[in-house]
C-alpha positions as protocol buffer text, in pm:
chain_id: "A"
residue {
  index: 1
  type: MET
  ca { x: 10709 y: 8485 z: 9237 }
}
residue {
  index: 2
  type: ARG
  ca { x: 10478 y: 8778 z: 9166 }
}
residue {
  index: 3
  type: ASP
  ca { x: 10207 y: 8722 z: 9425 }
}
residue {
  index: 4
  type: LYS
  ca { x: 10134 y: 9074 z: 9551 }
}
residue {
  index: 5
  type: ILE
  ca { x: 9897 y: 9360 z: 9474 }
}
residue {
  index: 6
  type: VAL
  ca { x: 10029 y: 9712 z: 9533 }
}
residue {
  index: 7
  type: VAL
  ca { x: 9775 y: 9991 z: 9565 }
}
residue {
  index: 8
  type: ILE
  ca { x: 9910 y: 10345 z: 9524 }
}
residue {
  index: 9
  type: GLY
  ca { x: 9650 y: 10603 z: 9619 }
}
residue {
  index: 10
  type: SER
  ca { x: 9427 y: 10772 z: 9871 }
}
residue {
  index: 11
  type: LEU
  ca { x: 9322 y: 10718 z: 10229 }
}
residue {
  index: 12
  type: ASN
  ca { x: 9024 y: 10923 z: 10357 }
}
residue {
  index: 13
  type: TYR
  ca { x: 8840 y: 10947 z: 10686 }
}
residue {
  index: 14
  type: ASP
  ca { x: 8475 y: 10925 z: 10583 }
}
residue {
  index: 15
  type: ILE
  ca { x: 8178 y: 11090 z: 10753 }
}
residue {
  index: 16
  type: ILE
  ca { x: 7863 y: 10925 z: 10619 }
}
residue {
  index: 17
  type: LEU
  ca { x: 7534 y: 11111 z: 10665 }
}
residue {
  index: 18
  type: LYS
  ca { x: 7227 y: 10890 z: 10629 }
}
residue {
  index: 19
  type: SER
  ca { x: 6936 y: 11105 z: 10519 }
}
residue {
  index: 20
  type: SER
  ca { x: 6612 y: 11103 z: 10323 }
}
residue {
  index: 21
  type: ARG
  ca { x: 6722 y: 11376 z: 10082 }
}
residue {
  index: 22
  type: LEU
  ca { x: 6984 y: 11644 z: 10022 }
}
residue {
  index: 23
  type: PRO
  ca { x: 6931 y: 11986 z: 10183 }
}
residue {
  index: 24
  type: GLU
  ca { x: 6820 y: 12280 z: 9970 }
}
residue {
  index: 25
  type: CYS
  ca { x: 7054 y: 12576 z: 9928 }
}
residue {
  index: 26
  type: GLY
  ca { x: 7059 y: 12768 z: 10258 }
}
residue {
  index: 27
  type: GLU
  ca { x: 6872 y: 12495 z: 10444 }
}
residue {
  index: 28
  type: THR
  ca { x: 6998 y: 12340 z: 10767 }
}
residue {
  index: 29
  type: MET
  ca { x: 6857 y: 11990 z: 10766 }
}
residue {
  index: 30
  type: PRO
  ca { x: 6878 y: 11729 z: 11042 }
}
residue {
  index: 31
  type: VAL
  ca { x: 6988 y: 11385 z: 10923 }
}
residue {
  index: 32
  type: ASP
  ca { x: 6872 y: 11046 z: 11045 }
}
residue {
  index: 33
  type: ASN
  ca { x: 7211 y: 10906 z: 11136 }
}
residue {
  index: 34
  type: ALA
  ca { x: 7586 y: 10953 z: 11094 }
}
residue {
  index: 35
  type: ALA
  ca { x: 7860 y: 10695 z: 11068 }
}
residue {
  index: 36
  type: PHE
  ca { x: 8238 y: 10727 z: 11064 }
}
residue {
  index: 37
  type: SER
  ca { x: 8446 y: 10497 z: 10849 }
}
residue {
  index: 38
  type: ALA
  ca { x: 8789 y: 10448 z: 10697 }
}
residue {
  index: 39
  type: GLY
  ca { x: 8773 y: 10518 z: 10325 }
}
residue {
  index: 40
  type: GLY
  ca { x: 8946 y: 10666 z: 10023 }
}
residue {
  index: 41
  type: LYS
  ca { x: 8944 y: 10485 z: 9691 }
}
residue {
  index: 42
  type: GLY
  ca { x: 9295 y: 10353 z: 9735 }
}
residue {
  index: 43
  type: ALA
  ca { x: 9253 y: 10221 z: 10088 }
}
residue {
  index: 44
  type: ASN
  ca { x: 8910 y: 10074 z: 10006 }
}
residue {
  index: 45
  type: GLN
  ca { x: 9043 y: 9882 z: 9707 }
}
residue {
  index: 46
  type: ALA
  ca { x: 9341 y: 9758 z: 9908 }
}
residue {
  index: 47
  type: VAL
  ca { x: 9115 y: 9643 z: 10193 }
}
residue {
  index: 48
  type: GLN
  ca { x: 8887 y: 9447 z: 9960 }
}
residue {
  index: 49
  type: ALA
  ca { x: 9180 y: 9268 z: 9798 }
}
residue {
  index: 50
  type: ALA
  ca { x: 9331 y: 9192 z: 10140 }
}
residue {
  index: 51
  type: LYS
  ca { x: 8998 y: 9067 z: 10278 }
}
residue {
  index: 52
  type: LEU
  ca { x: 8985 y: 8822 z: 9989 }
}
residue {
  index: 53
  type: GLY
  ca { x: 9326 y: 8688 z: 10087 }
}
residue {
  index: 54
  type: VAL
  ca { x: 9575 y: 8851 z: 9848 }
}
residue {
  index: 55
  type: PRO
  ca { x: 9900 y: 8992 z: 9995 }
}
residue {
  index: 56
  type: THR
  ca { x: 9818 y: 9363 z: 9948 }
}
residue {
  index: 57
  type: TYR
  ca { x: 10041 y: 9664 z: 10009 }
}
residue {
  index: 58
  type: MET
  ca { x: 9918 y: 10023 z: 10043 }
}
residue {
  index: 59
  type: VAL
  ca { x: 10132 y: 10318 z: 9934 }
}
residue {
  index: 60
  type: GLY
  ca { x: 10006 y: 10662 z: 10033 }
}
residue {
  index: 61
  type: CYS
  ca { x: 10007 y: 10938 z: 10293 }
}
residue {
  index: 62
  type: VAL
  ca { x: 9803 y: 11038 z: 10597 }
}
residue {
  index: 63
  type: GLY
  ca { x: 9821 y: 11338 z: 10828 }
}
residue {
  index: 64
  type: GLU
  ca { x: 9977 y: 11340 z: 11173 }
}
residue {
  index: 65
  type: ASP
  ca { x: 9634 y: 11337 z: 11335 }
}
residue {
  index: 66
  type: ALA
  ca { x: 9391 y: 11097 z: 11501 }
}
residue {
  index: 67
  type: GLN
  ca { x: 9218 y: 11033 z: 11169 }
}
residue {
  index: 68
  type: GLY
  ca { x: 9545 y: 10933 z: 11004 }
}
residue {
  index: 69
  type: ALA
  ca { x: 9632 y: 10694 z: 11285 }
}
residue {
  index: 70
  type: TYR
  ca { x: 9284 y: 10542 z: 11256 }
}
residue {
  index: 71
  type: LEU
  ca { x: 9318 y: 10496 z: 10878 }
}
residue {
  index: 72
  type: VAL
  ca { x: 9648 y: 10311 z: 10914 }
}
residue {
  index: 73
  type: GLN
  ca { x: 9525 y: 10103 z: 11206 }
}
residue {
  index: 74
  type: THR
  ca { x: 9206 y: 10005 z: 11023 }
}
residue {
  index: 75
  type: ALA
  ca { x: 9383 y: 9906 z: 10701 }
}
residue {
  index: 76
  type: LYS
  ca { x: 9629 y: 9696 z: 10900 }
}
residue {
  index: 77
  type: ALA
  ca { x: 9345 y: 9529 z: 11091 }
}
residue {
  index: 78
  type: TYR
  ca { x: 9193 y: 9419 z: 10759 }
}
residue {
  index: 79
  type: GLY
  ca { x: 9521 y: 9260 z: 10651 }
}
residue {
  index: 80
  type: VAL
  ca { x: 9672 y: 9537 z: 10437 }
}
residue {
  index: 81
  type: ASN
  ca { x: 10049 y: 9588 z: 10468 }
}
residue {
  index: 82
  type: THR
  ca { x: 10080 y: 9952 z: 10581 }
}
residue {
  index: 83
  type: ASP
  ca { x: 10461 y: 9980 z: 10595 }
}
residue {
  index: 84
  type: HIS
  ca { x: 10462 y: 10220 z: 10300 }
}
residue {
  index: 85
  type: ILE
  ca { x: 10200 y: 10467 z: 10430 }
}
residue {
  index: 86
  type: ARG
  ca { x: 10382 y: 10787 z: 10530 }
}
residue {
  index: 87
  type: THR
  ca { x: 10264 y: 11023 z: 10805 }
}
residue {
  index: 88
  type: ILE
  ca { x: 10296 y: 11391 z: 10706 }
}
residue {
  index: 89
  type: PRO
  ca { x: 10327 y: 11650 z: 10988 }
}
residue {
  index: 90
  type: GLY
  ca { x: 10126 y: 11971 z: 10956 }
}
residue {
  index: 91
  type: VAL
  ca { x: 9884 y: 11835 z: 10694 }
}
residue {
  index: 92
  type: PRO
  ca { x: 9538 y: 11694 z: 10772 }
}
residue {
  index: 93
  type: SER
  ca { x: 9444 y: 11347 z: 10660 }
}
residue {
  index: 94
  type: GLY
  ca { x: 9217 y: 11319 z: 10358 }
}
residue {
  index: 95
  type: MET
  ca { x: 8848 y: 11328 z: 10437 }
}
residue {
  index: 96
  type: GLY
  ca { x: 8523 y: 11234 z: 10266 }
}
residue {
  index: 97
  type: VAL
  ca { x: 8181 y: 11376 z: 10352 }
}
residue {
  index: 98
  type: ILE
  ca { x: 7914 y: 11149 z: 10209 }
}
residue {
  index: 99
  type: SER
  ca { x: 7537 y: 11184 z: 10197 }
}
residue {
  index: 100
  type: ALA
  ca { x: 7376 y: 10840 z: 10161 }
}
residue {
  index: 101
  type: LEU
  ca { x: 7009 y: 10861 z: 10063 }
}
residue {
  index: 102
  type: GLU
  ca { x: 6734 y: 10607 z: 10126 }
}
residue {
  index: 103
  type: ASP
  ca { x: 6734 y: 10484 z: 9766 }
}
residue {
  index: 104
  type: GLY
  ca { x: 7102 y: 10386 z: 9795 }
}
residue {
  index: 105
  type: SER
  ca { x: 7237 y: 10682 z: 9596 }
}
residue {
  index: 106
  type: VAL
  ca { x: 7548 y: 10857 z: 9724 }
}
residue {
  index: 107
  type: PHE
  ca { x: 7670 y: 11219 z: 9703 }
}
residue {
  index: 108
  type: ALA
  ca { x: 8031 y: 11270 z: 9815 }
}
residue {
  index: 109
  type: SER
  ca { x: 8285 y: 11550 z: 9858 }
}
residue {
  index: 110
  type: ILE
  ca { x: 8648 y: 11485 z: 9947 }
}
residue {
  index: 111
  type: VAL
  ca { x: 8924 y: 11689 z: 10110 }
}
residue {
  index: 112
  type: ARG
  ca { x: 9255 y: 11599 z: 9948 }
}
residue {
  index: 113
  type: GLY
  ca { x: 9472 y: 11665 z: 10254 }
}
residue {
  index: 114
  type: ALA
  ca { x: 9776 y: 11440 z: 10289 }
}
residue {
  index: 115
  type: ASN
  ca { x: 9681 y: 11244 z: 9977 }
}
residue {
  index: 116
  type: TYR
  ca { x: 9842 y: 11525 z: 9780 }
}
residue {
  index: 117
  type: ALA
  ca { x: 10169 y: 11486 z: 9971 }
}
residue {
  index: 118
  type: VAL
  ca { x: 10264 y: 11164 z: 9787 }
}
residue {
  index: 119
  type: THR
  ca { x: 10594 y: 11224 z: 9605 }
}
residue {
  index: 120
  type: ARG
  ca { x: 10806 y: 11059 z: 9337 }
}
residue {
  index: 121
  type: GLU
  ca { x: 11046 y: 10962 z: 9613 }
}
residue {
  index: 122
  type: ASN
  ca { x: 10767 y: 10757 z: 9774 }
}
residue {
  index: 123
  type: ILE
  ca { x: 10721 y: 10572 z: 9445 }
}
residue {
  index: 124
  type: ASP
  ca { x: 11096 y: 10519 z: 9403 }
}
residue {
  index: 125
  type: ALA
  ca { x: 11115 y: 10380 z: 9757 }
}
residue {
  index: 126
  type: VAL
  ca { x: 10875 y: 10095 z: 9673 }
}
residue {
  index: 127
  type: GLU
  ca { x: 11054 y: 9987 z: 9356 }
}
residue {
  index: 128
  type: PRO
  ca { x: 11176 y: 9662 z: 9521 }
}
residue {
  index: 129
  type: LEU
  ca { x: 10812 y: 9590 z: 9611 }
}
residue {
  index: 130
  type: LEU
  ca { x: 10698 y: 9661 z: 9254 }
}
residue {
  index: 131
  type: GLN
  ca { x: 10952 y: 9405 z: 9133 }
}
residue {
  index: 132
  type: GLN
  ca { x: 10754 y: 9144 z: 9331 }
}
residue {
  index: 133
  type: ALA
  ca { x: 10402 y: 9267 z: 9244 }
}
residue {
  index: 134
  type: ALA
  ca { x: 10171 y: 9120 z: 8982 }
}
residue {
  index: 135
  type: ILE
  ca { x: 9926 y: 9412 z: 8977 }
}
residue {
  index: 136
  type: VAL
  ca { x: 9949 y: 9781 z: 9063 }
}
residue {
  index: 137
  type: ILE
  ca { x: 9617 y: 9958 z: 9123 }
}
residue {
  index: 138
  type: LEU
  ca { x: 9590 y: 10337 z: 9091 }
}
residue {
  index: 139
  type: GLN
  ca { x: 9313 y: 10598 z: 9113 }
}
residue {
  index: 140
  type: MET
  ca { x: 9290 y: 10975 z: 9063 }
}
residue {
  index: 141
  type: GLU
  ca { x: 9288 y: 11096 z: 9425 }
}
residue {
  index: 142
  type: ILE
  ca { x: 9663 y: 11168 z: 9439 }
}
residue {
  index: 143
  type: PRO
  ca { x: 9850 y: 11425 z: 9223 }
}
residue {
  index: 144
  type: MET
  ca { x: 9834 y: 11348 z: 8851 }
}
residue {
  index: 145
  type: GLU
  ca { x: 10211 y: 11382 z: 8808 }
}
residue {
  index: 146
  type: ILE
  ca { x: 10256 y: 11109 z: 9071 }
}
residue {
  index: 147
  type: ASN
  ca { x: 10001 y: 10884 z: 8902 }
}
residue {
  index: 148
  type: THR
  ca { x: 10174 y: 10916 z: 8566 }
}
residue {
  index: 149
  type: TYR
  ca { x: 10514 y: 10857 z: 8728 }
}
residue {
  index: 150
  type: ALA
  ca { x: 10376 y: 10550 z: 8908 }
}
residue {
  index: 151
  type: ILE
  ca { x: 10232 y: 10412 z: 8584 }
}
residue {
  index: 152
  type: GLN
  ca { x: 10575 y: 10439 z: 8417 }
}
residue {
  index: 153
  type: LYS
  ca { x: 10755 y: 10290 z: 8717 }
}
residue {
  index: 154
  type: ALA
  ca { x: 10510 y: 10000 z: 8748 }
}
residue {
  index: 155
  type: LYS
  ca { x: 10538 y: 9915 z: 8378 }
}
residue {
  index: 156
  type: ALA
  ca { x: 10918 y: 9932 z: 8397 }
}
residue {
  index: 157
  type: CYS
  ca { x: 10902 y: 9684 z: 8685 }
}
residue {
  index: 158
  type: GLY
  ca { x: 10690 y: 9443 z: 8481 }
}
residue {
  index: 159
  type: CYS
  ca { x: 10358 y: 9494 z: 8663 }
}
residue {
  index: 160
  type: LYS
  ca { x: 10010 y: 9482 z: 8518 }
}
residue {
  index: 161
  type: VAL
  ca { x: 9858 y: 9831 z: 8572 }
}
residue {
  index: 162
  type: LEU
  ca { x: 9492 y: 9877 z: 8660 }
}
residue {
  index: 163
  type: LEU
  ca { x: 9389 y: 10244 z: 8659 }
}
residue {
  index: 164
  type: ASN
  ca { x: 9060 y: 10343 z: 8816 }
}
residue {
  index: 165
  type: ALA
  ca { x: 9027 y: 10677 z: 8633 }
}
residue {
  index: 166
  type: ALA
  ca { x: 8814 y: 10831 z: 8908 }
}
residue {
  index: 167
  type: PRO
  ca { x: 8737 y: 11105 z: 8970 }
}
residue {
  index: 168
  type: ALA
  ca { x: 8765 y: 11179 z: 8599 }
}
residue {
  index: 169
  type: MET
  ca { x: 9027 y: 11436 z: 8501 }
}
residue {
  index: 170
  type: GLU
  ca { x: 9256 y: 11510 z: 8211 }
}
residue {
  index: 171
  type: ILE
  ca { x: 9547 y: 11270 z: 8171 }
}
residue {
  index: 172
  type: PRO
  ca { x: 9766 y: 11249 z: 7860 }
}
residue {
  index: 173
  type: ASN
  ca { x: 9662 y: 10961 z: 7633 }
}
residue {
  index: 174
  type: ARG
  ca { x: 10011 y: 10812 z: 7633 }
}
residue {
  index: 175
  type: TYR
  ca { x: 9970 y: 10719 z: 8001 }
}
residue {
  index: 176
  type: LEU
  ca { x: 9627 y: 10567 z: 7946 }
}
residue {
  index: 177
  type: GLN
  ca { x: 9782 y: 10364 z: 7665 }
}
residue {
  index: 178
  type: MET
  ca { x: 10042 y: 10231 z: 7912 }
}
residue {
  index: 179
  type: CYS
  ca { x: 9769 y: 10086 z: 8136 }
}
residue {
  index: 180
  type: ASP
  ca { x: 9655 y: 9726 z: 8098 }
}
residue {
  index: 181
  type: ILE
  ca { x: 9307 y: 9779 z: 8245 }
}
residue {
  index: 182
  type: ILE
  ca { x: 9111 y: 10105 z: 8280 }
}
residue {
  index: 183
  type: VAL
  ca { x: 8805 y: 10112 z: 8505 }
}
residue {
  index: 184
  type: VAL
  ca { x: 8548 y: 10393 z: 8488 }
}
residue {
  index: 185
  type: ASN
  ca { x: 8184 y: 10439 z: 8581 }
}
residue {
  index: 186
  type: GLU
  ca { x: 7936 y: 10576 z: 8330 }
}
residue {
  index: 187
  type: VAL
  ca { x: 7999 y: 10940 z: 8432 }
}
residue {
  index: 188
  type: GLU
  ca { x: 8375 y: 10903 z: 8404 }
}
residue {
  index: 189
  type: ALA
  ca { x: 8347 y: 10716 z: 8074 }
}
residue {
  index: 190
  type: ALA
  ca { x: 8133 y: 11000 z: 7939 }
}
residue {
  index: 191
  type: PHE
  ca { x: 8410 y: 11245 z: 8038 }
}
residue {
  index: 192
  type: TYR
  ca { x: 8679 y: 11054 z: 7846 }
}
residue {
  index: 193
  type: LEU
  ca { x: 8457 y: 10983 z: 7547 }
}
residue {
  index: 194
  type: ASN
  ca { x: 8293 y: 11328 z: 7544 }
}
residue {
  index: 195
  type: THR
  ca { x: 7953 y: 11165 z: 7500 }
}
residue {
  index: 196
  type: GLU
  ca { x: 7674 y: 11045 z: 7727 }
}
residue {
  index: 197
  type: LEU
  ca { x: 7642 y: 10680 z: 7823 }
}
residue {
  index: 198
  type: GLY
  ca { x: 7281 y: 10647 z: 7932 }
}
residue {
  index: 199
  type: THR
  ca { x: 7214 y: 10286 z: 7830 }
}
residue {
  index: 200
  type: VAL
  ca { x: 7388 y: 9949 z: 7840 }
}
residue {
  index: 201
  type: ASP
  ca { x: 7423 y: 9957 z: 7459 }
}
residue {
  index: 202
  type: GLN
  ca { x: 7590 y: 10298 z: 7476 }
}
residue {
  index: 203
  type: ALA
  ca { x: 7821 y: 10164 z: 7748 }
}
residue {
  index: 204
  type: ARG
  ca { x: 7911 y: 9868 z: 7524 }
}
residue {
  index: 205
  type: GLU
  ca { x: 7993 y: 10105 z: 7239 }
}
residue {
  index: 206
  type: GLY
  ca { x: 8187 y: 10332 z: 7475 }
}
residue {
  index: 207
  type: ALA
  ca { x: 8392 y: 10046 z: 7618 }
}
residue {
  index: 208
  type: ALA
  ca { x: 8478 y: 9925 z: 7267 }
}
residue {
  index: 209
  type: ARG
  ca { x: 8582 y: 10275 z: 7164 }
}
residue {
  index: 210
  type: MET
  ca { x: 8798 y: 10329 z: 7474 }
}
residue {
  index: 211
  type: ALA
  ca { x: 8959 y: 9989 z: 7414 }
}
residue {
  index: 212
  type: ARG
  ca { x: 9053 y: 10099 z: 7061 }
}
residue {
  index: 213
  type: ASP
  ca { x: 9169 y: 10446 z: 7170 }
}
residue {
  index: 214
  type: TYR
  ca { x: 9390 y: 10324 z: 7454 }
}
residue {
  index: 215
  type: SER
  ca { x: 9480 y: 9969 z: 7345 }
}
residue {
  index: 216
  type: ALA
  ca { x: 9370 y: 9852 z: 7691 }
}
residue {
  index: 217
  type: ASP
  ca { x: 9105 y: 9633 z: 7847 }
}
residue {
  index: 218
  type: ILE
  ca { x: 8815 y: 9849 z: 7967 }
}
residue {
  index: 219
  type: ILE
  ca { x: 8557 y: 9809 z: 8245 }
}
residue {
  index: 220
  type: VAL
  ca { x: 8261 y: 10049 z: 8258 }
}
residue {
  index: 221
  type: THR
  ca { x: 8066 y: 10004 z: 8581 }
}
residue {
  index: 222
  type: LEU
  ca { x: 7697 y: 10093 z: 8566 }
}
residue {
  index: 223
  type: GLY
  ca { x: 7590 y: 10090 z: 8931 }
}
residue {
  index: 224
  type: LYS
  ca { x: 7284 y: 9876 z: 8995 }
}
residue {
  index: 225
  type: GLU
  ca { x: 7271 y: 9780 z: 8625 }
}
residue {
  index: 226
  type: GLY
  ca { x: 7603 y: 9596 z: 8635 }
}
residue {
  index: 227
  type: ALA
  ca { x: 7913 y: 9646 z: 8423 }
}
residue {
  index: 228
  type: VAL
  ca { x: 8041 y: 9624 z: 8067 }
}
residue {
  index: 229
  type: VAL
  ca { x: 8386 y: 9478 z: 8006 }
}
residue {
  index: 230
  type: SER
  ca { x: 8599 y: 9487 z: 7693 }
}
residue {
  index: 231
  type: ASP
  ca { x: 8831 y: 9190 z: 7740 }
}
residue {
  index: 232
  type: GLN
  ca { x: 9084 y: 9149 z: 7460 }
}
residue {
  index: 233
  type: GLY
  ca { x: 8838 y: 9329 z: 7233 }
}
residue {
  index: 234
  type: SER
  ca { x: 8539 y: 9109 z: 7325 }
}
residue {
  index: 235
  type: VAL
  ca { x: 8266 y: 9321 z: 7490 }
}
residue {
  index: 236
  type: THR
  ca { x: 8038 y: 9158 z: 7749 }
}
residue {
  index: 237
  type: PHE
  ca { x: 7759 y: 9296 z: 7969 }
}
residue {
  index: 238
  type: ILE
  ca { x: 7763 y: 9159 z: 8323 }
}
residue {
  index: 239
  type: PRO
  ca { x: 7435 y: 9230 z: 8504 }
}
residue {
  index: 240
  type: ALA
  ca { x: 7445 y: 9317 z: 8872 }
}
residue {
  index: 241
  type: ARG
  ca { x: 7281 y: 9080 z: 9117 }
}
residue {
  index: 242
  type: GLU
  ca { x: 6944 y: 9199 z: 9244 }
}
residue {
  index: 243
  type: VAL
  ca { x: 6979 y: 9290 z: 9610 }
}
residue {
  index: 244
  type: GLU
  ca { x: 6821 y: 9530 z: 9860 }
}
residue {
  index: 245
  type: ALA
  ca { x: 7089 y: 9800 z: 9868 }
}
residue {
  index: 246
  type: ILE
  ca { x: 7136 y: 9990 z: 10193 }
}
residue {
  index: 247
  type: GLU
  ca { x: 7398 y: 10226 z: 10052 }
}
residue {
  index: 248
  type: THR
  ca { x: 7652 y: 10209 z: 9773 }
}
residue {
  index: 249
  type: THR
  ca { x: 7958 y: 10371 z: 9937 }
}
residue {
  index: 250
  type: GLY
  ca { x: 8260 y: 10164 z: 9841 }
}
residue {
  index: 251
  type: ALA
  ca { x: 8074 y: 9939 z: 9595 }
}
residue {
  index: 252
  type: GLY
  ca { x: 8296 y: 10040 z: 9304 }
}
residue {
  index: 253
  type: ASP
  ca { x: 8607 y: 9997 z: 9517 }
}
residue {
  index: 254
  type: SER
  ca { x: 8487 y: 9654 z: 9629 }
}
residue {
  index: 255
  type: PHE
  ca { x: 8443 y: 9566 z: 9261 }
}
residue {
  index: 256
  type: ILE
  ca { x: 8799 y: 9672 z: 9177 }
}
residue {
  index: 257
  type: GLY
  ca { x: 8948 y: 9486 z: 9474 }
}
residue {
  index: 258
  type: GLY
  ca { x: 8751 y: 9182 z: 9360 }
}
residue {
  index: 259
  type: VAL
  ca { x: 8887 y: 9215 z: 9006 }
}
residue {
  index: 260
  type: GLY
  ca { x: 9241 y: 9232 z: 9145 }
}
residue {
  index: 261
  type: TYR
  ca { x: 9191 y: 8917 z: 9351 }
}
residue {
  index: 262
  type: ALA
  ca { x: 9031 y: 8727 z: 9063 }
}
residue {
  index: 263
  type: LEU
  ca { x: 9309 y: 8815 z: 8820 }
}
residue {
  index: 264
  type: MET
  ca { x: 9559 y: 8680 z: 9073 }
}
residue {
  index: 265
  type: GLN
  ca { x: 9366 y: 8351 z: 9054 }
}
residue {
  index: 266
  type: ASN
  ca { x: 9425 y: 8344 z: 8677 }
}
residue {
  index: 267
  type: MET
  ca { x: 9065 y: 8422 z: 8586 }
}
residue {
  index: 268
  type: THR
  ca { x: 9002 y: 8603 z: 8260 }
}
residue {
  index: 269
  type: LEU
  ca { x: 8903 y: 8968 z: 8298 }
}
residue {
  index: 270
  type: THR
  ca { x: 8542 y: 8881 z: 8212 }
}
residue {
  index: 271
  type: GLU
  ca { x: 8537 y: 8608 z: 8478 }
}
residue {
  index: 272
  type: ALA
  ca { x: 8704 y: 8851 z: 8720 }
}
residue {
  index: 273
  type: CYS
  ca { x: 8426 y: 9104 z: 8664 }
}
residue {
  index: 274
  type: GLN
  ca { x: 8161 y: 8841 z: 8735 }
}
residue {
  index: 275
  type: PHE
  ca { x: 8334 y: 8757 z: 9063 }
}
residue {
  index: 276
  type: ALA
  ca { x: 8374 y: 9127 z: 9144 }
}
residue {
  index: 277
  type: ALA
  ca { x: 8002 y: 9185 z: 9087 }
}
residue {
  index: 278
  type: ASP
  ca { x: 7935 y: 8930 z: 9362 }
}
residue {
  index: 279
  type: CYS
  ca { x: 8170 y: 9121 z: 9595 }
}
residue {
  index: 280
  type: SER
  ca { x: 7998 y: 9455 z: 9538 }
}
residue {
  index: 281
  type: ALA
  ca { x: 7651 y: 9297 z: 9570 }
}
residue {
  index: 282
  type: ILE
  ca { x: 7740 y: 9206 z: 9929 }
}
residue {
  index: 283
  type: THR
  ca { x: 7902 y: 9544 z: 9998 }
}
residue {
  index: 284
  type: VAL
  ca { x: 7592 y: 9749 z: 9907 }
}
residue {
  index: 285
  type: CYS
  ca { x: 7381 y: 9555 z: 10157 }
}
residue {
  index: 286
  type: ARG
  ca { x: 7576 y: 9700 z: 10450 }
}
residue {
  index: 287
  type: LEU
  ca { x: 7659 y: 10048 z: 10581 }
}
residue {
  index: 288
  type: GLY
  ca { x: 8005 y: 10195 z: 10527 }
}
residue {
  index: 289
  type: ALA
  ca { x: 8284 y: 10113 z: 10286 }
}
residue {
  index: 290
  type: GLN
  ca { x: 8559 y: 9892 z: 10426 }
}
residue {
  index: 291
  type: ASP
  ca { x: 8343 y: 9745 z: 10705 }
}
residue {
  index: 292
  type: SER
  ca { x: 8090 y: 9626 z: 10448 }
}
residue {
  index: 293
  type: MET
  ca { x: 8334 y: 9453 z: 10212 }
}
residue {
  index: 294
  type: PRO
  ca { x: 8316 y: 9073 z: 10213 }
}
residue {
  index: 295
  type: ALA
  ca { x: 8576 y: 8811 z: 10295 }
}
residue {
  index: 296
  type: LEU
  ca { x: 8635 y: 8534 z: 10041 }
}
residue {
  index: 297
  type: LYS
  ca { x: 8412 y: 8277 z: 10215 }
}
residue {
  index: 298
  type: GLU
  ca { x: 8120 y: 8521 z: 10215 }
}
residue {
  index: 299
  type: VAL
  ca { x: 8152 y: 8566 z: 9840 }
}
residue {
  index: 300
  type: GLN
  ca { x: 8187 y: 8193 z: 9776 }
}
residue {
  index: 301
  type: ASN
  ca { x: 7883 y: 8120 z: 9994 }
}
residue {
  index: 302
  type: SER
  ca { x: 7674 y: 8380 z: 9811 }
}
residue {
  index: 303
  type: ILE
  ca { x: 7732 y: 8240 z: 9463 }
}
């Protein structure tokens, strides 16, 4: 029985700076507060799926440092199976430095670190797990050659592949065409389409075009506006719930984890996106990424 989600991707130790604005060039600016959190797109997405109750397995690498131990310990505490996270000596764990402004906007830089130590051998080692998985979730925070290899391996094992093409970077079209679902935000969609997506209508057109180009289902997330989904060629706008956002770190990852869970419950992709929007609406009302992600009962009670 295929009852598992496998996430292949990044784990980052996040430093979140809460401030009123970004510093000017050359300016040393005190910030209001700092928080430390487990993050990385891969780990975040795995944690959200696990918090919702899906058997979720994380495949990735951390450094042989205190941050790496914390990342593994935190993921495990949230219910993620961490047996396939490798510890790499002599390489620091991945790190994110995030400025979270008062209006909820986020500016982030990441250090790749051990995330770029994932190898083909790591992917080969989890082939028995892929044979049992329904969905494999990937992002762009590990080496591209490993992502493309993982896409091929997952498809060969009969998995549905969800690629969060973030951060946006060049990837041969043939690999995008092997994916079942591609998730991008408006900035990333603009990169792949080579055109701006400033409105919901433009996002609808962009999602339809990407669906044609890649023969895949497409989700374009639009932050506080919501999301556009092309599900089997039918394009739908799903508005975000109106909430008082504290900060948006991890909101997109919460959305993707929610989509993964919902698909495992045999929802359509459009229904899955509606459920995922409820997940991310809760996430943005709290500080941090994984800490802020809701359990299933919280989502059900909020609907």
